[in-house]
mmCIF file of C-alpha atoms in Angstrom:
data_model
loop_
_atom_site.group_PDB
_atom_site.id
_atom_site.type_symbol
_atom_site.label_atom_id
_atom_site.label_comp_id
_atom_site.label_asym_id
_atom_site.label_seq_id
_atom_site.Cartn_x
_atom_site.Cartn_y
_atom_site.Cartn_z
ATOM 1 C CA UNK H 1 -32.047 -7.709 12.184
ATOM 2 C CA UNK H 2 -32.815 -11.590 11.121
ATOM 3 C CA UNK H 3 -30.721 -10.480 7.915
ATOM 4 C CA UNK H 4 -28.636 -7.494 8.982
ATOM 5 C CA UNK H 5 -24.933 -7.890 7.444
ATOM 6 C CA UNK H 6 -23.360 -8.799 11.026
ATOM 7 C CA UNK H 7 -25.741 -11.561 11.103
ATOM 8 C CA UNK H 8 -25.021 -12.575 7.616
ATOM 9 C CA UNK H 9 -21.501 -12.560 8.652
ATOM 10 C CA UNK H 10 -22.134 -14.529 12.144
ATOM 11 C CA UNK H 11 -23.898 -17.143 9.834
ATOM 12 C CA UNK H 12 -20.898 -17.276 7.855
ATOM 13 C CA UNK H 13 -18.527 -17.779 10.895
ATOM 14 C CA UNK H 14 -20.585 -20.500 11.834
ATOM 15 C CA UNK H 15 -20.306 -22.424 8.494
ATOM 16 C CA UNK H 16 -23.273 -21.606 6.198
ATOM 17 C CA UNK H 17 -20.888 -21.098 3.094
ATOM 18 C CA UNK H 18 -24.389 -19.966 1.252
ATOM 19 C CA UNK H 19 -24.716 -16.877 2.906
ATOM 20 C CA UNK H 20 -21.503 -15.404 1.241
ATOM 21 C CA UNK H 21 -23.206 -15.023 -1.899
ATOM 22 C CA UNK H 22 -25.969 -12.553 -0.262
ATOM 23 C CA UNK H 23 -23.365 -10.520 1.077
ATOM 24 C CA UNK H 24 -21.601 -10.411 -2.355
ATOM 25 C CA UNK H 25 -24.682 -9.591 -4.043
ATOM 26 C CA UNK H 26 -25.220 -6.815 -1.539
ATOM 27 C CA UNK H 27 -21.778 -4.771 -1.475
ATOM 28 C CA UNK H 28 -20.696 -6.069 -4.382
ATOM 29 C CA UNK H 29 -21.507 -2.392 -6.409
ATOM 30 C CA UNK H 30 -20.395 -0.514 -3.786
ATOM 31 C CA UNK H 31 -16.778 -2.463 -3.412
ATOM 32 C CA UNK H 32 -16.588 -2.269 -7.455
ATOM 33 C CA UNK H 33 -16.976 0.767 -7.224
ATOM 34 C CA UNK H 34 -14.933 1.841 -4.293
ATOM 35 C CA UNK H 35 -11.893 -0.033 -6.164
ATOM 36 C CA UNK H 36 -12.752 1.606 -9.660
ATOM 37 C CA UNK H 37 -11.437 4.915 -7.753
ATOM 38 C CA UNK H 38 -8.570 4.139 -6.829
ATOM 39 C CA UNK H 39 -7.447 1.826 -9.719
ATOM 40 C CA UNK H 40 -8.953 3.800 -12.724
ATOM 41 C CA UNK H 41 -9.289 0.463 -14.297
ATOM 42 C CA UNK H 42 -12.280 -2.103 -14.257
ATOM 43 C CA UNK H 43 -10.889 -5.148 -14.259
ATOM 44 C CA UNK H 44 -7.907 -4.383 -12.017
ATOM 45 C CA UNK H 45 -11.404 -3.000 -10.048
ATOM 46 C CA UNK H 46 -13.271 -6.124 -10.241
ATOM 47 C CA UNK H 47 -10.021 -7.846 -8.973
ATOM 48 C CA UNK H 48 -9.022 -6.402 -6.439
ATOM 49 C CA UNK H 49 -12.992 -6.292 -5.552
ATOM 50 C CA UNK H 50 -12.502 -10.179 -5.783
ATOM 51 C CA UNK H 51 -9.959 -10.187 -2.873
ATOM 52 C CA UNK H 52 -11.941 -8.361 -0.954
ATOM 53 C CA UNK H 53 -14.561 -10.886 -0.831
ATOM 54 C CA UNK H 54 -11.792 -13.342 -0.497
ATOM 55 C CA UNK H 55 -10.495 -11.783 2.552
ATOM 56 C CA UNK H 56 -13.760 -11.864 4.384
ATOM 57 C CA UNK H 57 -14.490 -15.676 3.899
ATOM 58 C CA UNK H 58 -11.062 -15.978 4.897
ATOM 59 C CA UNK H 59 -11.509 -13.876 8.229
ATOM 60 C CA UNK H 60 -15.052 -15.007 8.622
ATOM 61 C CA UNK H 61 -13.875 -18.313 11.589
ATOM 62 C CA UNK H 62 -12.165 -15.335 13.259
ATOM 63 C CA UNK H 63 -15.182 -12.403 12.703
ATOM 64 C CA UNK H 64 -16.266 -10.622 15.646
ATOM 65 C CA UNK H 65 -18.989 -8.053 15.947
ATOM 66 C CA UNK H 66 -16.973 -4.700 17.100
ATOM 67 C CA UNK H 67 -17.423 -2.148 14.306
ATOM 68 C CA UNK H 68 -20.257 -2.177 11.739
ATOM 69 C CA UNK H 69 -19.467 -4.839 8.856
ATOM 70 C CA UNK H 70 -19.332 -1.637 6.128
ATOM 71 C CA UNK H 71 -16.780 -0.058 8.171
ATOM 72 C CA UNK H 72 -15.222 -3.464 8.168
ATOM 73 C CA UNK H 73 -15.535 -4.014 5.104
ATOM 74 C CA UNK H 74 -14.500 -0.571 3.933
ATOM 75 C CA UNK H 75 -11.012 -0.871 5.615
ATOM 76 C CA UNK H 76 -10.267 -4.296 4.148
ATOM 77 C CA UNK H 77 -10.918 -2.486 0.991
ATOM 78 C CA UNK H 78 -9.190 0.518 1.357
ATOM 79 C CA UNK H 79 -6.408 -1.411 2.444
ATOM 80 C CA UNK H 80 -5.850 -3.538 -0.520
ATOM 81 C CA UNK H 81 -6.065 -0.434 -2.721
ATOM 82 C CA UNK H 82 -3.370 1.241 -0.824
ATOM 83 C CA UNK H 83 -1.417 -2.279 -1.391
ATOM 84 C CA UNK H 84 -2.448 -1.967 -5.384
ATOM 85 C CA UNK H 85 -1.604 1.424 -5.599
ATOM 86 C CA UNK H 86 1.518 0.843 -4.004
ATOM 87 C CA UNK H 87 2.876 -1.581 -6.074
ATOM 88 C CA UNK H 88 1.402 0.083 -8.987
ATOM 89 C CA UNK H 89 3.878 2.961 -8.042
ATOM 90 C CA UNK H 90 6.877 0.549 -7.563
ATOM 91 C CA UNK H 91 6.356 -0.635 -11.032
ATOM 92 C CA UNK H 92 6.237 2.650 -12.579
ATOM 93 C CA UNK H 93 8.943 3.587 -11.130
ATOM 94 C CA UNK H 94 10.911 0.309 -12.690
ATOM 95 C CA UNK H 95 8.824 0.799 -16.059
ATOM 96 C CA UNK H 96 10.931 2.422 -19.052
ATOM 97 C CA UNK H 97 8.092 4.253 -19.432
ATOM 98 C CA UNK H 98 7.705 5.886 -16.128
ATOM 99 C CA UNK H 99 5.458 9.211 -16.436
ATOM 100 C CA UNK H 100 3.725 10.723 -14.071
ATOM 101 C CA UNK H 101 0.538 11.271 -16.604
ATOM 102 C CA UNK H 102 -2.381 11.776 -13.832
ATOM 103 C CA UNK H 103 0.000 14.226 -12.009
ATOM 104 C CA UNK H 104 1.359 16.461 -14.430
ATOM 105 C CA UNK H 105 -1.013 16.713 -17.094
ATOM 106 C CA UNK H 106 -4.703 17.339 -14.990
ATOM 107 C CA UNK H 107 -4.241 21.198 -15.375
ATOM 108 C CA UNK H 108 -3.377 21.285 -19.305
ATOM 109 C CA UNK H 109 -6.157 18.874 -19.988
ATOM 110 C CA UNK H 110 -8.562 21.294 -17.419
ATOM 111 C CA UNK H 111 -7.434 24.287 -19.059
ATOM 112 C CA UNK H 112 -7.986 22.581 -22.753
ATOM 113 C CA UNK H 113 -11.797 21.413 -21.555
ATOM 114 C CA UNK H 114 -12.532 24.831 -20.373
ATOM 115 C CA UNK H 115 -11.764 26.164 -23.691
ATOM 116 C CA UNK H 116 -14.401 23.677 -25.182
ATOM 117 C CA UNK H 117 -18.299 23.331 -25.151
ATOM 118 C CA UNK H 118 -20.602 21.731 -22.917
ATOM 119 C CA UNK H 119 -19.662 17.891 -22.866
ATOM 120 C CA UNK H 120 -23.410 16.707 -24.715
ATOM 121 C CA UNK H 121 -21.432 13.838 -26.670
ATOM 122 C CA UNK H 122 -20.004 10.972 -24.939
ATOM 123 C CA UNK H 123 -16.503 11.500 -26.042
ATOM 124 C CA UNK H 124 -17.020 14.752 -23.944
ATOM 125 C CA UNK H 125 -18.678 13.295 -21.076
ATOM 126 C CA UNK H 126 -15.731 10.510 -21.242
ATOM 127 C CA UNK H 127 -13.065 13.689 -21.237
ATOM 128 C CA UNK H 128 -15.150 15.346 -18.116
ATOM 129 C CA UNK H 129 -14.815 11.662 -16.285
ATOM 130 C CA UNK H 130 -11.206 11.736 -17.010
ATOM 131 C CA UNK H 131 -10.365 15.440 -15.676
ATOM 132 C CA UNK H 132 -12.225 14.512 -12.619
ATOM 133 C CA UNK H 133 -10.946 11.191 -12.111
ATOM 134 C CA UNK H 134 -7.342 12.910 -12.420
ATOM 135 C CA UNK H 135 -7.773 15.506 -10.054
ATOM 136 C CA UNK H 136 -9.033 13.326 -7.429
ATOM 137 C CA UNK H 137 -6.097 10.686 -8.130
ATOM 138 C CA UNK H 138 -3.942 13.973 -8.413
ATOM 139 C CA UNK H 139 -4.639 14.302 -4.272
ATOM 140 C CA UNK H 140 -2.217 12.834 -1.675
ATOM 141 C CA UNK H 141 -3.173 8.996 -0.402
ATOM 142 C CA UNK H 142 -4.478 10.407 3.092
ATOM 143 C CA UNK H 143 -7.063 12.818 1.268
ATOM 144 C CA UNK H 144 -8.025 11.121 -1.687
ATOM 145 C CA UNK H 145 -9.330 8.091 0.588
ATOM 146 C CA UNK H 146 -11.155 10.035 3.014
ATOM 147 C CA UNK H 147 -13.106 12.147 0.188
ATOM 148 C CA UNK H 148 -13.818 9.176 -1.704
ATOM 149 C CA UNK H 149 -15.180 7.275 1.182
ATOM 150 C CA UNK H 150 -17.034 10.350 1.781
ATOM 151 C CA UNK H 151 -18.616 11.784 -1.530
ATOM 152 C CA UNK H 152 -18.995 8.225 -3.274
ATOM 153 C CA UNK H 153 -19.842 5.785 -0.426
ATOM 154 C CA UNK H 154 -21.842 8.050 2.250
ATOM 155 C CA UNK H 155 -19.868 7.658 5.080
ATOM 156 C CA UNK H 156 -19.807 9.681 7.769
ATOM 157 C CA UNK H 157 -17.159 11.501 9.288
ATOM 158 C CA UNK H 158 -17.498 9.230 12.404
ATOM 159 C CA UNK H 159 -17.673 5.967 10.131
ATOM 160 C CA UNK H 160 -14.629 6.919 8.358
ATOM 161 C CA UNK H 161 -12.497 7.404 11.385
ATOM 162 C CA UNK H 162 -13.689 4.197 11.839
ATOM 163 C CA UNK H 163 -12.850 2.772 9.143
ATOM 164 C CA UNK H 164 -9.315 4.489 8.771
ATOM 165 C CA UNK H 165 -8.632 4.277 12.576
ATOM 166 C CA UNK H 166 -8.352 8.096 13.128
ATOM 167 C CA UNK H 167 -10.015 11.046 14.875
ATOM 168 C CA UNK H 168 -12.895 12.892 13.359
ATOM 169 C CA UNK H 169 -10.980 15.649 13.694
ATOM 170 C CA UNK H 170 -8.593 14.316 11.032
ATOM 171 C CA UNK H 171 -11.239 13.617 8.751
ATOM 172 C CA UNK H 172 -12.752 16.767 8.702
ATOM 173 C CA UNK H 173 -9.205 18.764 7.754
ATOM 174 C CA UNK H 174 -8.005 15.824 5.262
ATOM 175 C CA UNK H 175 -11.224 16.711 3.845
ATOM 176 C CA UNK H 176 -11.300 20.533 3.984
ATOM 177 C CA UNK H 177 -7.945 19.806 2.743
ATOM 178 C CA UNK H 178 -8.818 17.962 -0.522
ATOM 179 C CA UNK H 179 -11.974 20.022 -0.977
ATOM 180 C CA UNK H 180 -9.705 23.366 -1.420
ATOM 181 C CA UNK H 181 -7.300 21.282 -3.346
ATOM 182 C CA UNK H 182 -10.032 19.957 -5.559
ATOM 183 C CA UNK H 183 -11.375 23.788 -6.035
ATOM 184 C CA UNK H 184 -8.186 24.892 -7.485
ATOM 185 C CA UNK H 185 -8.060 22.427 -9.979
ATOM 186 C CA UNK H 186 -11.223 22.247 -11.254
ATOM 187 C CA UNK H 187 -12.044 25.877 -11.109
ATOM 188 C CA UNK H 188 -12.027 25.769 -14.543
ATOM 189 C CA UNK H 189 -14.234 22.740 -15.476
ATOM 190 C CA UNK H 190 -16.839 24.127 -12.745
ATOM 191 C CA UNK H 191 -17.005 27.591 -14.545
ATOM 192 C CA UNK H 192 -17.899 25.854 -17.636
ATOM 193 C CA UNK H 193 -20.518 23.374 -16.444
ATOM 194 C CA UNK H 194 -24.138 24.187 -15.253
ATOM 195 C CA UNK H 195 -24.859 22.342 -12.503
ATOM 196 C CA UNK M 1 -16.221 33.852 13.620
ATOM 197 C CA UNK M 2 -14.298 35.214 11.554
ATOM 198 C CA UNK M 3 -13.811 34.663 7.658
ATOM 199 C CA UNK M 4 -10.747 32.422 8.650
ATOM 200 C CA UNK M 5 -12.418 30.341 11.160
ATOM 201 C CA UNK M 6 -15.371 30.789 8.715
ATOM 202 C CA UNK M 7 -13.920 29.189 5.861
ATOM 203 C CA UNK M 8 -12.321 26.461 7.562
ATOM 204 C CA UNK M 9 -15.322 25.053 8.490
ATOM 205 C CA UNK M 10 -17.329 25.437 5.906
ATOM 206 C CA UNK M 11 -16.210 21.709 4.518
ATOM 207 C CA UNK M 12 -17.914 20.677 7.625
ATOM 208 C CA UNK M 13 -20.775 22.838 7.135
ATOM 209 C CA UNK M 14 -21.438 21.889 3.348
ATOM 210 C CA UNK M 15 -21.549 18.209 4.757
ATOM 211 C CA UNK M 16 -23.584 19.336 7.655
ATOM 212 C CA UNK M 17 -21.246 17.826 10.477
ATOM 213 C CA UNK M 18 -20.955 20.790 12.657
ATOM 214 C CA UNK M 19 -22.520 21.065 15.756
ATOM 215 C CA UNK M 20 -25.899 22.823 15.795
ATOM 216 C CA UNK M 21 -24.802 26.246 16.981
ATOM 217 C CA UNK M 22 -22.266 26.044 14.726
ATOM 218 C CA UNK M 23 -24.267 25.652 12.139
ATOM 219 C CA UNK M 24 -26.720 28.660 13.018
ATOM 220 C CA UNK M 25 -23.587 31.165 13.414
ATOM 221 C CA UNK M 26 -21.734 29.448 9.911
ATOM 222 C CA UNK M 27 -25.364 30.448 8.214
ATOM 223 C CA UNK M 28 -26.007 33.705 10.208
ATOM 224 C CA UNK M 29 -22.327 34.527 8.891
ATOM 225 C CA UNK M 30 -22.905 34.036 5.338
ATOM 226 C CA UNK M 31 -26.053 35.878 5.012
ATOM 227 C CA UNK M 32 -23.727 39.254 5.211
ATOM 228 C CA UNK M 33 -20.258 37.903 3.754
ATOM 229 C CA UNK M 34 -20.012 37.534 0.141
ATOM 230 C CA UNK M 35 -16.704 36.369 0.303
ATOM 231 C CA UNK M 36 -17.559 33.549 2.528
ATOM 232 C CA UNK M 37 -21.072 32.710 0.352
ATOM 233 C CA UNK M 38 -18.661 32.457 -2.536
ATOM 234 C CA UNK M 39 -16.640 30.188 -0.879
ATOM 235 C CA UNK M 40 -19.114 27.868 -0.013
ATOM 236 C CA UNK M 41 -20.912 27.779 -3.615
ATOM 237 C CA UNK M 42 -17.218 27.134 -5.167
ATOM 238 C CA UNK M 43 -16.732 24.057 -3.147
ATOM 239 C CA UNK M 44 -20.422 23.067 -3.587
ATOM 240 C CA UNK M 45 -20.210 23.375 -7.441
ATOM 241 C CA UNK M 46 -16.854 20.850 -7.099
ATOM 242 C CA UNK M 47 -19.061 18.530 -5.427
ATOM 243 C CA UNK M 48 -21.410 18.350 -7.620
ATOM 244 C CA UNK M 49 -19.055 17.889 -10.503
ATOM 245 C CA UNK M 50 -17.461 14.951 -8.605
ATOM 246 C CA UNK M 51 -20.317 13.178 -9.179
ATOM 247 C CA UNK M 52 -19.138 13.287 -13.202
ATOM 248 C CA UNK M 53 -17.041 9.901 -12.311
ATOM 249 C CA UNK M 54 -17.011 6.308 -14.234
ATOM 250 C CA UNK M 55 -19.298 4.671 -12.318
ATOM 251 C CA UNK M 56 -20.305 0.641 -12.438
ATOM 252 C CA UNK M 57 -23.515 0.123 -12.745
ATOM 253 C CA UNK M 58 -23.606 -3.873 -12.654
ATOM 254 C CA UNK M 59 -22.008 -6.700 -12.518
ATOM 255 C CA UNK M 60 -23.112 -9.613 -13.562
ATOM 256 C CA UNK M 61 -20.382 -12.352 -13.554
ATOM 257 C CA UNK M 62 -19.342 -11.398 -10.850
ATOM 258 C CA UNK M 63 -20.016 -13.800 -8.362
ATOM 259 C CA UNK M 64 -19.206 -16.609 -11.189
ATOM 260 C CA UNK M 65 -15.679 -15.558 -11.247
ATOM 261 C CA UNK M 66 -15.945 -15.097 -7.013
ATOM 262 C CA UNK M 67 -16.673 -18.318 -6.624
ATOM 263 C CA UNK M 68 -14.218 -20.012 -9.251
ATOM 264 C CA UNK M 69 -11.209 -18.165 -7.479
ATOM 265 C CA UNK M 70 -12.449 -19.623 -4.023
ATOM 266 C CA UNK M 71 -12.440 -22.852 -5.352
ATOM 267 C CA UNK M 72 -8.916 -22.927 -6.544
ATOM 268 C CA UNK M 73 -7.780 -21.403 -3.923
ATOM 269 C CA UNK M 74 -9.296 -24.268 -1.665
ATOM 270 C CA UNK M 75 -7.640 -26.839 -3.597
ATOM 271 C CA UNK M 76 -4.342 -25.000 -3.407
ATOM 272 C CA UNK M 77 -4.511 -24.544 0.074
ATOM 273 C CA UNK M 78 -5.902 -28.431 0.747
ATOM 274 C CA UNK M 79 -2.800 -29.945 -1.803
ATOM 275 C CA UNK M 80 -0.702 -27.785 0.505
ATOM 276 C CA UNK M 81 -2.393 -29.124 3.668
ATOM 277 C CA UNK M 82 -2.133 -32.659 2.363
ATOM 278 C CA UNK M 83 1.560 -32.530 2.649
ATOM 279 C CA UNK M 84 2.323 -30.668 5.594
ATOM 280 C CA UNK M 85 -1.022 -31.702 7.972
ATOM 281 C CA UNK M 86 0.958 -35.216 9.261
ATOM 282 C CA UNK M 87 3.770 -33.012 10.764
ATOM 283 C CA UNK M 88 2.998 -31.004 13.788
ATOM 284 C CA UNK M 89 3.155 -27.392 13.716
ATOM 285 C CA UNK M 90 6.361 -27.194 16.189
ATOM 286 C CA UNK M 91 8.724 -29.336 13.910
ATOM 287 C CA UNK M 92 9.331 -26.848 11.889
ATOM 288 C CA UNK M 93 10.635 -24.003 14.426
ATOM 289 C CA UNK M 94 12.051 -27.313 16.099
ATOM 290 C CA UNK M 95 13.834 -28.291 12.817
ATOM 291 C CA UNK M 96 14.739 -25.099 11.941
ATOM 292 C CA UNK M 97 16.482 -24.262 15.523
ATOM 293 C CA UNK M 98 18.173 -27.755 15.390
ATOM 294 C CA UNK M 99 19.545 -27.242 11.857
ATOM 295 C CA UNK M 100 21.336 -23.924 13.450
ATOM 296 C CA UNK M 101 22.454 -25.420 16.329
ATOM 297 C CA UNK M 102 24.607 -28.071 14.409
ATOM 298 C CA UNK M 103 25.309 -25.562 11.806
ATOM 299 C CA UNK M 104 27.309 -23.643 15.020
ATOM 300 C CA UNK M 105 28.792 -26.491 16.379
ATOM 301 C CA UNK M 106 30.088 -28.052 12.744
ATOM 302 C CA UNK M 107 31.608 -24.490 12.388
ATOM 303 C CA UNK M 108 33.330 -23.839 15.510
ATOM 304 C CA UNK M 109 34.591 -27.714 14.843
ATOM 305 C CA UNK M 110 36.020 -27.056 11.575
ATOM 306 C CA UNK M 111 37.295 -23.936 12.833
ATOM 307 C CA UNK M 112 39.853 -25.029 15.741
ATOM 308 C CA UNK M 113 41.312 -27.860 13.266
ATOM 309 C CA UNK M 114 41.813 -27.111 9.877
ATOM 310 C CA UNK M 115 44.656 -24.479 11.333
ATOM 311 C CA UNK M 116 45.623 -26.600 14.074
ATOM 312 C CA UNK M 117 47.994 -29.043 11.447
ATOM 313 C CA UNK M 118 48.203 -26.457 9.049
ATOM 314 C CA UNK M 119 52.125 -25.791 8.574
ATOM 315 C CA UNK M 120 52.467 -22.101 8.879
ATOM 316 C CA UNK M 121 55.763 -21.386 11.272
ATOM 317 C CA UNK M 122 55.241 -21.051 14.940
ATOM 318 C CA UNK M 123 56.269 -17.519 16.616
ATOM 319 C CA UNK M 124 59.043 -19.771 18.166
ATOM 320 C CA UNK M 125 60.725 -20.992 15.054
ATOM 321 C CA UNK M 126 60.820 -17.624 13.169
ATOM 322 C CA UNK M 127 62.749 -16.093 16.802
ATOM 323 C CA UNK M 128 65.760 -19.117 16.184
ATOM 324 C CA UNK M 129 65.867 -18.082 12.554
ATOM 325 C CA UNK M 130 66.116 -14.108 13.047
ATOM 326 C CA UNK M 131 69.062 -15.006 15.653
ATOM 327 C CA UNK M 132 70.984 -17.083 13.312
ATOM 328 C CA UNK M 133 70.572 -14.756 10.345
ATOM 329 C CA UNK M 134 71.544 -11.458 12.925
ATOM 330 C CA UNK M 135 74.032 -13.527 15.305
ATOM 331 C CA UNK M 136 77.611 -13.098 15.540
ATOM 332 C CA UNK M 137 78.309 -16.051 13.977
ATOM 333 C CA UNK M 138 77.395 -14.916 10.451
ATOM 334 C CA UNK M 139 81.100 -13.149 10.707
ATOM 335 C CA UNK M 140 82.922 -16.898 11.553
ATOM 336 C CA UNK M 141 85.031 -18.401 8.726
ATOM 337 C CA UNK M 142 83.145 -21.230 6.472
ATOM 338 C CA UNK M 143 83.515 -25.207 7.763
ATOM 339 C CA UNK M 144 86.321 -26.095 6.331
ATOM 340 C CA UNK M 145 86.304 -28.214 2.979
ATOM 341 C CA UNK M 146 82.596 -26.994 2.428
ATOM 342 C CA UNK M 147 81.492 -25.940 -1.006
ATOM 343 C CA UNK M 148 82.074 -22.135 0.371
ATOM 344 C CA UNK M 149 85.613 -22.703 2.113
ATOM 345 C CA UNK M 150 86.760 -23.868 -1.639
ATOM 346 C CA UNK M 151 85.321 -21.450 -3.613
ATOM 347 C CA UNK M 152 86.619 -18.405 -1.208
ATOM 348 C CA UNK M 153 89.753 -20.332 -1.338
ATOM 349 C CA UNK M 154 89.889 -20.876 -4.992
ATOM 350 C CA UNK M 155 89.537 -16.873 -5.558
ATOM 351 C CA UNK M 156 91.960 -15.645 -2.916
ATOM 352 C CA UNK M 157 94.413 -18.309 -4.856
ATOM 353 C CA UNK M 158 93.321 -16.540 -8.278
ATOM 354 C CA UNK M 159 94.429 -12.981 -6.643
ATOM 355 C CA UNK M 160 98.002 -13.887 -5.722
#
């Protein structure tokens, strides 16, 4: 308890500036790596991981201990991806060379993989990374964040409504949702790999 | 349950979030449906290849560059501070509310005088000229010795 993250974070509130560098060090991966979903890009990633840090010193005078801090924490994130990806959409849109690349090419480049060999080089394992990453950025906003949260941070149904501010009910059929989505597009890729 | 039910749940069931009896009759289920079992490997097998994502491992600058950004933006927001912290926070919705309020009355000022000697004709004056154009007396002979009297003169002269 003596260094559980709300405590960390009441420290914080309180004015030990120090302590912000333990929480960094301990969410720090999990943040990157949060962002690196939903940007597809490590440096916009370690940005945008930046701000999230940012925001909590920021909010730390005003902190108070309602949710857990990761759920905190989580929703601060997610919500400055949603902002990234948002403008990220605005400016393709503006872009001369707006294409919709994740969208309309994950099934050619499934179907092409399928027709190849096991991926034992790296340029392989790089072009199995890719179709994944695809098809998951391929899913709408609402079910993309709830699998991600799910599959590559842990949380729990319960902790994601949380964290997203809606009923577990909703979590479970965004999820169902993006599972079955998920199946269709990578029936192919699955067929191919052992697992 | 049926297969329906069945394989709406079985998200739920694969992340083992159902209730416990739900969990029982979702397993008692697929030990006699196929369909279902097949189902539930297919979205197991995505799962698993999920996990075939770019994934950061470390980072080790990371709190360098953290900690350089908070710095600046500390300065920033003390330079900024430095200016505004003498006035009080309500001077500026003060200020702002104040500039409006003159803003209205300089317009409604300018507003009832720039017309008010302007030299457009009043309705009264363009009445006494749309009788004398229309009146009778357009018919009545010129003054005489006017420039109009000689001239009609001068022509009726010309005729005999």
């Amino acid at each position: 308890m003596e260094n559980s993250d709300t405590n960390l974070m009441l420290r914080l509130k309180n004015g030990e500036q120090d302590v912000l560098r333990e929480i960094v060090e301990r969410h720090k991966l999990s943040v990157l790596n949060l962002c690196l979903r939903f940007t597809h890009n490590r440096n916009d990633a370690e940005d945008l991981a930046q701000e999230v840090f940012i925001k909590i010193y920021q909010a730390a005078p005003r902190y108070e201990v309602k949710a857990s801090f990761t759920t905190w924490l989580y929703r601060i994130t997610v919500n400055l991806c949603m902002n990234y990806q948002r403008r990220k959409k605005i400016l393709q849109f503006f872009s001369l060379n707006h294409r919709k690349g994740s969208e309309f090419q994950v099934e050619d480049r499934i179907l092409e993989f399928a027709a190849g060999e096991q991926p034992d080089t790296e340029f392989e394992k790089q072009e199995l990374q890719q179709l994944v990453q695809n098809a998951i950025q391929s899913l709408p906003d609402n079910q993309k964040t709830v699998l991600i949260l799910h599959r590559y941070n842990n949380l729990s149904y319960k902790e994601i409504a949380e964290a997203l501010e809606i009923t577990v009910g909703a979590v479970e059929s965004r999820l169902h949702r993006a599972k079955e989505n998920l199946r269709k597009r990578l029936k192919s890729v699955v067929s191919e790999i052992e697992i | 349950m049926k297969c329906r039910e069945i394989k709406r749940k079985l998200s739920a069931f694969q992340d083992k979030e159902l209730p416990e009896f739900e969990m029982k009759e979702i397993e008692r289920h697929l030990r006699n449906c196929s369909a279902c079992s097949q189902a539930l490997h297919e979205i197991t097998s995505v799962w698993h290849v999920l996990s075939r994502v770019e994934t950061i491992e470390s980072a080790p600058f990371f709190w360098t560059r953290l900690s350089h950004r908070l710095k600046e933006r500390e300065i920033k927001h003390s330079s900024w501070k430095s200016i505004y912290a003498p006035i009080p926070k309500f001077a500026f919705p003060v200020l702002t509310i104040l500039i409006l309020f003159f803003g209205l009355v300089i317009g409604i000022y300018l507003g009832q005088n720039i017309y008010h000697h302007s030299e457009l004709p009043s309705p009264t004056s363009v009445e006494d000229e749309m009788d004398q154009t229309l009146s009778l007396s357009s018919f009545d002979d010129f003054p005489e010795e006017s420039v109009a009297d000689v001239y009609v003169t001068l022509l009726s002269e010309d005729n005999h």
